[in-house]
XYZ file of C-alpha atoms in Angstrom:
357
model
C -46.928 -10.044 26.678
C -45.546 -7.285 24.536
C -43.607 -8.133 21.556
C -40.015 -6.630 21.316
C -39.259 -5.064 18.278
C -35.439 -4.275 17.534
C -34.274 -1.696 14.624
C -32.671 -3.480 11.764
C -29.481 -1.590 11.800
C -29.187 -3.012 15.695
C -29.991 -6.413 14.466
C -27.070 -6.120 11.887
C -24.788 -4.877 14.187
C -25.263 -7.642 16.922
C -24.834 -9.969 14.166
C -21.580 -8.361 12.908
C -20.352 -8.360 16.645
C -21.457 -12.131 17.116
C -18.652 -12.591 14.141
C -15.998 -10.442 15.653
C -12.654 -11.672 14.786
C -10.158 -11.705 17.621
C -7.870 -8.640 18.696
C -4.230 -9.601 17.897
C -1.668 -8.801 20.742
C 1.355 -6.943 19.478
C 4.454 -5.069 20.179
C 6.103 -2.182 18.503
C 10.040 -1.875 18.806
C 10.921 1.206 19.978
C 13.371 3.223 17.976
C 14.057 0.336 15.629
C 15.312 2.472 12.542
C 18.329 4.723 13.827
C 19.099 7.608 11.447
C 22.283 9.750 11.084
C 22.195 13.191 12.701
C 21.721 15.048 9.685
C 18.889 12.927 7.709
C 15.363 12.653 8.831
C 12.287 11.113 7.519
C 9.633 12.870 5.799
C 6.186 11.192 5.066
C 7.052 7.415 5.150
C 5.552 6.471 1.985
C 7.117 2.836 1.615
C 9.078 0.191 3.487
C 10.171 -3.148 1.861
C 12.508 -6.135 3.652
C 14.801 -8.323 1.699
C 15.800 -11.694 2.608
C 18.695 -10.564 4.614
C 16.487 -8.580 6.714
C 17.575 -5.201 5.305
C 15.074 -2.632 5.496
C 14.313 0.049 2.924
C 12.258 3.346 3.426
C 11.007 5.379 0.881
C 10.714 8.499 2.641
C 9.045 11.849 1.271
C 12.152 13.608 2.900
C 15.021 15.698 1.467
C 12.763 17.944 0.077
C 13.476 20.590 -2.512
C 11.564 23.209 -4.465
C 8.519 25.268 -3.843
C 5.915 24.589 -1.488
C 3.582 23.211 -4.053
C 4.859 20.690 -6.434
C 8.448 19.991 -4.444
C 10.603 16.948 -5.149
C 10.016 14.628 -2.257
C 11.648 11.270 -2.611
C 14.470 9.794 -0.633
C 15.590 5.749 -0.740
C 17.209 4.809 2.508
C 18.554 1.416 3.649
C 18.803 -0.053 7.083
C 20.351 -3.160 8.488
C 18.719 -5.818 10.376
C 19.617 -4.298 13.445
C 17.961 -1.009 12.089
C 21.351 0.692 11.757
C 21.532 3.134 8.707
C 23.543 1.908 5.923
C 23.228 4.528 2.990
C 20.830 6.347 0.452
C 19.988 4.783 -2.737
C 19.570 7.074 -5.844
C 20.592 10.472 -4.365
C 18.975 13.056 -6.380
C 17.804 10.443 -8.943
C 16.009 11.874 -12.226
C 12.818 10.035 -11.266
C 12.650 11.277 -7.876
C 9.406 13.602 -7.572
C 6.861 12.405 -4.977
C 7.662 8.808 -3.870
C 4.487 6.356 -3.430
C 5.973 2.599 -2.882
C 9.111 0.363 -2.454
C 9.226 -3.425 -3.146
C 12.001 -5.908 -3.167
C 11.352 -8.420 -5.912
C 12.226 -12.284 -5.588
C 15.737 -11.852 -7.414
C 16.547 -9.073 -4.437
C 16.036 -6.264 -6.747
C 14.623 -3.165 -5.662
C 11.670 -1.383 -7.068
C 10.065 2.329 -6.717
C 6.978 3.632 -7.784
C 7.115 7.479 -7.799
C 3.377 9.060 -8.206
C 4.946 12.425 -9.016
C 6.969 11.396 -12.028
C 4.778 8.732 -13.192
C 7.789 6.450 -13.082
C 8.587 2.828 -12.022
C 12.754 2.316 -11.313
C 14.396 -1.112 -10.956
C 17.273 -1.207 -8.956
C 19.744 -4.093 -8.638
C 21.049 -5.546 -5.618
C 23.718 -2.989 -5.649
C 21.722 -0.174 -5.894
C 22.283 0.778 -9.767
C 19.350 1.663 -11.965
C 18.611 -1.622 -14.119
C 15.173 -0.729 -15.784
C 13.202 2.230 -16.184
C 9.542 2.322 -16.950
C 7.280 5.223 -17.866
C 8.412 8.771 -18.299
C 7.965 12.074 -16.907
C 6.849 15.166 -18.111
C 9.662 17.180 -19.834
C 10.971 20.570 -17.602
C 11.150 22.147 -20.939
C 7.584 21.794 -22.006
C 5.414 24.938 -21.972
C 2.471 22.638 -20.855
C 4.134 20.847 -18.011
C 2.116 21.058 -14.903
C 0.095 18.690 -12.558
C -1.922 15.926 -13.950
C -5.546 17.044 -14.441
C -8.114 14.376 -13.229
C -10.604 15.142 -16.141
C -13.817 13.106 -16.516
C -14.010 11.083 -18.596
C -10.258 10.321 -18.299
C -7.897 10.582 -21.244
C -7.196 7.110 -22.816
C -4.469 5.497 -21.352
C -1.080 4.977 -23.251
C 0.964 1.546 -23.253
C 3.975 2.048 -21.326
C 3.128 5.279 -19.710
C 1.624 5.945 -16.031
C -0.586 8.492 -14.425
C 0.059 8.648 -10.992
C 1.378 5.307 -10.513
C 1.156 3.392 -7.172
C 3.007 0.035 -6.591
C 4.403 -3.072 -8.307
C 4.283 -6.990 -7.388
C 5.753 -10.196 -9.212
C 4.662 -13.712 -10.090
C 7.278 -16.807 -10.035
C 7.554 -16.180 -13.952
C 9.266 -12.755 -13.094
C 6.188 -11.047 -14.501
C 5.643 -7.520 -12.902
C 1.940 -5.993 -12.287
C 2.194 -2.420 -11.734
C -1.103 -0.575 -10.265
C -1.472 2.419 -12.373
C -2.957 4.271 -10.301
C -4.870 7.511 -9.290
C -5.969 8.448 -13.200
C -5.690 5.502 -15.387
C -7.043 3.152 -12.924
C -5.860 -0.155 -14.285
C -3.085 -2.871 -13.679
C -0.016 -3.116 -16.109
C 1.825 -6.122 -16.642
C 5.229 -6.290 -17.897
C 7.552 -9.510 -18.528
C 10.928 -10.078 -17.001
C 12.768 -8.463 -19.781
C 10.666 -5.150 -19.458
C 8.522 -5.904 -22.375
C 4.743 -4.483 -22.311
C 2.217 -7.310 -22.209
C -1.075 -6.026 -21.423
C -3.033 -3.853 -19.144
C -6.551 -4.341 -17.593
C -9.020 -2.282 -15.675
C -10.925 1.276 -16.166
C -12.553 3.693 -13.706
C -15.376 2.542 -12.109
C -17.084 0.230 -9.387
C -17.980 -3.072 -11.281
C -15.564 -6.168 -11.376
C -12.487 -5.133 -13.154
C -12.989 -1.434 -12.491
C -10.854 0.393 -9.915
C -11.171 3.691 -8.242
C -7.639 4.105 -7.130
C -5.913 1.027 -7.250
C -3.588 1.820 -4.372
C -1.463 -1.371 -3.350
C -0.793 -4.694 -5.073
C 0.262 -8.482 -4.076
C 0.670 -11.523 -5.996
C 0.238 -15.022 -4.196
C 2.155 -18.172 -4.741
C -0.515 -19.280 -7.280
C -0.071 -16.207 -9.214
C -3.101 -14.678 -8.480
C -3.091 -10.809 -8.264
C -4.543 -8.744 -5.341
C -5.345 -5.236 -5.852
C -6.449 -2.771 -3.086
C -9.352 -0.808 -4.830
C -9.134 2.016 -2.144
C -11.746 4.224 -3.489
C -14.192 1.308 -3.737
C -13.549 -0.432 -0.498
C -12.500 -3.472 -1.457
C -9.667 -5.849 -2.612
C -10.270 -7.595 -6.076
C -8.578 -10.779 -7.008
C -7.449 -11.611 -10.834
C -5.748 -14.272 -12.367
C -2.099 -13.425 -14.122
C -4.247 -12.428 -17.425
C -6.657 -10.154 -15.581
C -9.667 -12.269 -15.233
C -11.771 -11.403 -12.104
C -11.860 -13.887 -9.903
C -13.505 -12.691 -6.607
C -13.453 -9.310 -4.202
C -12.735 -9.405 -0.441
C -14.496 -6.677 1.765
C -13.278 -6.287 5.387
C -16.233 -5.693 7.596
C -15.256 -5.577 10.988
C -17.406 -3.435 13.777
C -15.522 -0.808 15.709
C -16.136 1.910 18.132
C -18.235 4.614 16.325
C -16.434 7.276 18.892
C -12.947 6.067 17.513
C -10.573 9.071 16.676
C -9.459 9.692 13.245
C -5.604 10.081 12.936
C -6.289 13.691 11.378
C -9.514 15.765 10.602
C -13.115 14.927 11.466
C -14.286 11.671 12.116
C -15.129 10.403 8.582
C -18.963 9.671 7.692
C -19.474 5.766 6.880
C -21.285 5.712 3.964
C -22.524 2.615 1.975
C -21.820 4.154 -1.468
C -19.383 6.990 -2.699
C -15.592 7.462 -2.297
C -14.443 4.616 -0.102
C -10.685 6.026 0.948
C -11.735 6.964 4.577
C -14.131 4.290 5.220
C -13.687 1.394 7.838
C -11.870 -1.505 6.172
C -11.009 0.321 3.064
C -7.390 -0.946 1.937
C -4.743 1.510 1.561
C -1.929 -1.212 1.901
C -1.604 -4.892 1.404
C 1.154 -7.464 1.853
C 0.940 -11.270 1.407
C 3.464 -13.316 3.641
C 5.969 -15.850 2.009
C 4.927 -19.641 1.737
C 3.963 -22.230 2.376
C 0.827 -21.038 4.372
C 0.300 -17.437 3.157
C -1.850 -15.045 4.786
C -2.791 -11.262 3.709
C -2.437 -8.147 5.731
C -4.538 -5.133 4.831
C -4.699 -1.566 6.647
C -7.183 0.971 6.708
C -6.971 4.714 7.420
C -9.958 4.899 9.798
C -9.973 3.530 12.502
C -6.366 2.827 11.726
C -6.308 -1.088 12.133
C -4.561 -3.660 10.260
C -6.259 -6.873 9.585
C -4.922 -10.154 9.066
C -6.699 -12.472 6.658
C -6.695 -15.944 4.852
C -6.258 -15.667 1.117
C -9.932 -16.314 0.464
C -11.058 -13.286 2.609
C -11.672 -14.536 5.968
C -11.003 -12.012 8.694
C -8.573 -14.086 11.245
C -7.880 -11.182 13.641
C -7.066 -7.331 13.863
C -5.059 -4.965 15.683
C -4.042 -1.086 16.142
C -5.913 2.069 16.033
C -5.129 5.699 15.134
C -2.792 7.743 16.951
C 0.837 8.859 17.509
C 2.167 6.701 19.852
C 4.014 3.175 19.440
C 1.328 0.710 18.306
C -0.829 3.708 17.312
C -0.714 4.580 13.433
C -1.281 7.427 11.214
C -2.317 6.506 7.828
C -0.312 3.441 7.051
C 0.597 3.744 3.385
C 2.600 0.346 2.994
C 3.298 -2.738 4.548
C 6.259 -5.228 4.483
C 5.405 -8.576 5.919
C 8.488 -11.203 5.700
C 6.108 -13.409 8.083
C 2.721 -13.545 9.707
C 4.289 -12.597 13.180
C 6.394 -9.816 11.784
C 5.085 -6.793 9.963
C 6.814 -3.321 9.162
C 4.339 -0.292 8.547
C 5.409 3.182 7.202
C 3.143 5.861 8.094
C 2.542 9.227 6.416
C 1.282 11.163 9.424
C 3.815 10.217 12.014
C 6.865 10.369 9.696
C 8.297 6.795 10.605
C 8.220 3.341 10.150
C 7.399 0.855 12.911
C 8.539 -2.949 13.327
C 5.480 -5.136 14.929
C 6.068 -8.228 16.277
C 2.373 -10.169 16.444
C 1.580 -13.048 18.635
C -0.148 -15.917 17.236
C -3.952 -16.028 16.967
C -4.079 -19.684 17.354
């Protein structure tokens, strides 16, 4: 009898398929957020939800200025029913190119603005409570877009270069992912004092290639979406590396991208458009916390245990409800309710997930 020989890649694919996690059934609430007739979303860079169910959307709307380097940040609040309430920080000095919005455990609102290199803390009433970083002076002769030089210039304590996100531990310390250039995590205490930072460009443990999103679990462990390296790195609160999580779920190679050509899947190199590469992460409240992570291609959301096991997945790229165009931030008030902001589709979807048990 002739012996059958299977190519290695086929055997690997069969092994992965045997481990395929379940598809999570879900619905998307149609027309959940209701904008006034004279306000429009731009790219929905961020979304956050507080304990009262109010939804905060960080939109690259209300755009002013030239086509290149226009100011594009607008922070909008909606009620639990999706009804528009107010705009927060209209024409704020820090607004340039909004990147992420979060609500801390004390119901304060925080925004990371990639364009101004600033992080702003608002109190629950919407007034500025603390300011981190400083944007370039408009009067300076050398004011211009930041250059991605190699090797990068040394980072400066208290300053950011294209900052991306923030998260908190139980002691009130804030962890800030900083970001496209500095490739590090900064830690400040509850009074705003700079404590330390860790990380640098690279692909080793504790090194980053665009730390794009950040979350903290109930034990104080810090999860960093190391997007360019296609992994989530986990640290303790002092920046000591604990482990890394990679998401390896088989997908249809004919899956359509949200925009542009189908990304070539490579083992090495820039992982931004690789399947499983974390663009946005969030961790649900306790007591049984789970982690959600999203990728840009093939446009899926993954549900994971905190030790990295994929419990299920959902979604695909597209423009219809239940499809996604580059999820940039997620809020997960529970493991059955998700809010996802999309860059390409200029919207936020409210998703209701069915149990995977």
